[in-house]
C-alpha positions as YAML, in Angstrom:
chain: A
units: angstrom
residues:
- id: 1
  name: UNK
  ca: [-23.84, -0.56, -14.50]
- id: 2
  name: UNK
  ca: [-21.10, 0.31, -12.02]
- id: 3
  name: UNK
  ca: [-17.97, -1.75, -11.66]
- id: 4
  name: UNK
  ca: [-17.54, -3.89, -8.51]
- id: 5
  name: UNK
  ca: [-15.46, -2.37, -5.72]
- id: 6
  name: UNK
  ca: [-11.73, -2.99, -5.81]
- id: 7
  name: UNK
  ca: [-9.74, -2.36, -2.63]
- id: 8
  name: UNK
  ca: [-5.96, -2.25, -2.96]
- id: 9
  name: UNK
  ca: [-4.08, -2.00, 0.32]
- id: 10
  name: UNK
  ca: [-0.46, -0.87, 0.22]
- id: 11
  name: UNK
  ca: [1.26, -2.47, 3.18]
- id: 12
  name: UNK
  ca: [-1.43, -5.08, 3.70]
- id: 13
  name: UNK
  ca: [0.93, -7.44, 5.50]
- id: 14
  name: UNK
  ca: [2.09, -4.88, 8.06]
- id: 15
  name: UNK
  ca: [0.73, -4.19, 11.54]
- id: 16
  name: UNK
  ca: [-2.22, -2.01, 10.49]
- id: 17
  name: UNK
  ca: [-2.82, -3.50, 7.05]
- id: 18
  name: UNK
  ca: [-2.99, -7.09, 8.28]
- id: 19
  name: UNK
  ca: [-5.79, -6.11, 10.64]
- id: 20
  name: UNK
  ca: [-7.72, -4.22, 7.98]
- id: 21
  name: UNK
  ca: [-7.56, -6.86, 5.24]
- id: 22
  name: UNK
  ca: [-9.98, -9.35, 6.90]
- id: 23
  name: UNK
  ca: [-12.47, -6.53, 7.51]
- id: 24
  name: UNK
  ca: [-12.27, -5.40, 3.90]
- id: 25
  name: UNK
  ca: [-12.81, -8.96, 2.68]
- id: 26
  name: UNK
  ca: [-15.84, -9.35, 4.96]
- id: 27
  name: UNK
  ca: [-17.41, -6.05, 3.91]
- id: 28
  name: UNK
  ca: [-17.33, -6.29, 0.11]
- id: 29
  name: UNK
  ca: [-18.13, -8.70, -2.67]
- id: 30
  name: UNK
  ca: [-15.54, -6.96, -4.83]
- id: 31
  name: UNK
  ca: [-11.85, -7.69, -5.18]
- id: 32
  name: UNK
  ca: [-9.60, -7.10, -2.18]
- id: 33
  name: UNK
  ca: [-5.84, -7.32, -2.59]
- id: 34
  name: UNK
  ca: [-2.67, -5.98, -1.08]
- id: 35
  name: UNK
  ca: [0.82, -5.12, -2.18]
- id: 36
  name: UNK
  ca: [3.73, -5.31, 0.23]
- id: 37
  name: UNK
  ca: [7.32, -4.18, -0.10]
- id: 38
  name: UNK
  ca: [8.22, -7.59, -1.54]
- id: 39
  name: UNK
  ca: [5.72, -6.99, -4.34]
- id: 40
  name: UNK
  ca: [6.35, -3.31, -4.99]
- id: 41
  name: UNK
  ca: [9.08, -1.18, -3.41]
- id: 42
  name: UNK
  ca: [7.37, 2.20, -3.18]
- id: 43
  name: UNK
  ca: [10.64, 3.87, -2.20]
- id: 44
  name: UNK
  ca: [11.84, 3.16, -5.76]
- id: 45
  name: UNK
  ca: [10.04, 5.32, -8.31]
- id: 46
  name: UNK
  ca: [10.67, 2.83, -11.11]
- id: 47
  name: UNK
  ca: [8.71, 0.05, -9.38]
- id: 48
  name: UNK
  ca: [5.55, 2.11, -9.06]
- id: 49
  name: UNK
  ca: [4.49, 0.94, -12.53]
- id: 50
  name: UNK
  ca: [3.33, -2.30, -10.91]
- id: 51
  name: UNK
  ca: [0.98, -0.25, -8.74]
- id: 52
  name: UNK
  ca: [-0.31, 1.69, -11.76]
- id: 53
  name: UNK
  ca: [-1.03, -1.59, -13.56]
- id: 54
  name: UNK
  ca: [-3.34, -2.71, -10.72]
- id: 55
  name: UNK
  ca: [-5.48, 0.45, -10.73]
- id: 56
  name: UNK
  ca: [-8.85, 0.75, -12.42]
- id: 57
  name: UNK
  ca: [-11.65, 3.33, -12.07]
- id: 58
  name: UNK
  ca: [-13.26, 1.50, -9.14]
- id: 59
  name: UNK
  ca: [-10.02, 1.07, -7.14]
- id: 60
  name: UNK
  ca: [-9.92, 2.38, -3.60]
- id: 61
  name: UNK
  ca: [-6.32, 2.63, -2.40]
- id: 62
  name: UNK
  ca: [-5.60, 2.24, 1.31]
- id: 63
  name: UNK
  ca: [-2.08, 3.43, 2.13]
- id: 64
  name: UNK
  ca: [-0.65, 1.58, 5.15]
- id: 65
  name: UNK
  ca: [2.96, 1.32, 3.95]
- id: 66
  name: UNK
  ca: [5.61, 2.68, 6.24]
- id: 67
  name: UNK
  ca: [9.13, 2.11, 7.42]
- id: 68
  name: UNK
  ca: [8.50, 1.46, 11.07]
- id: 69
  name: UNK
  ca: [10.06, 3.95, 13.44]
- id: 70
  name: UNK
  ca: [10.81, 1.18, 15.94]
- id: 71
  name: UNK
  ca: [12.82, -0.67, 13.31]
- id: 72
  name: UNK
  ca: [14.73, 2.35, 12.05]
- id: 73
  name: UNK
  ca: [14.42, 5.70, 13.81]
- id: 74
  name: UNK
  ca: [16.41, 7.98, 11.54]
- id: 75
  name: UNK
  ca: [16.14, 10.92, 9.20]
- id: 76
  name: UNK
  ca: [16.78, 8.50, 6.35]
- id: 77
  name: UNK
  ca: [13.72, 6.40, 7.23]
- id: 78
  name: UNK
  ca: [11.63, 9.58, 7.40]
- id: 79
  name: UNK
  ca: [12.78, 10.55, 3.89]
- id: 80
  name: UNK
  ca: [12.01, 7.04, 2.58]
- id: 81
  name: UNK
  ca: [8.49, 7.26, 4.04]
- id: 82
  name: UNK
  ca: [7.96, 10.62, 2.33]
- id: 83
  name: UNK
  ca: [9.32, 9.17, -0.95]
- id: 84
  name: UNK
  ca: [6.73, 6.36, -0.80]
- id: 85
  name: UNK
  ca: [3.92, 8.90, -0.53]
- id: 86
  name: UNK
  ca: [5.37, 11.02, -3.33]
- id: 87
  name: UNK
  ca: [5.65, 8.03, -5.67]
- id: 88
  name: UNK
  ca: [2.08, 6.97, -5.04]
...
């Protein structure tokens, strides 16, 4: 018997993620949850353990986390975005 779907959206409260979450909830009977920067700071390698604790074999991770260019258009924000992807 296969495990029920589990969708974990990183950045689920952001511009893209907040629009995807209702669709995910409507399309599955499995668990749908999101982590935002208040829950797990992906720019900090040490906080990624929280993400690891939420994963199971059936988890589908949707990566929507970003430091918005309009908020901070700098080389530093680019490096922080790359760090988030590396830590995941």
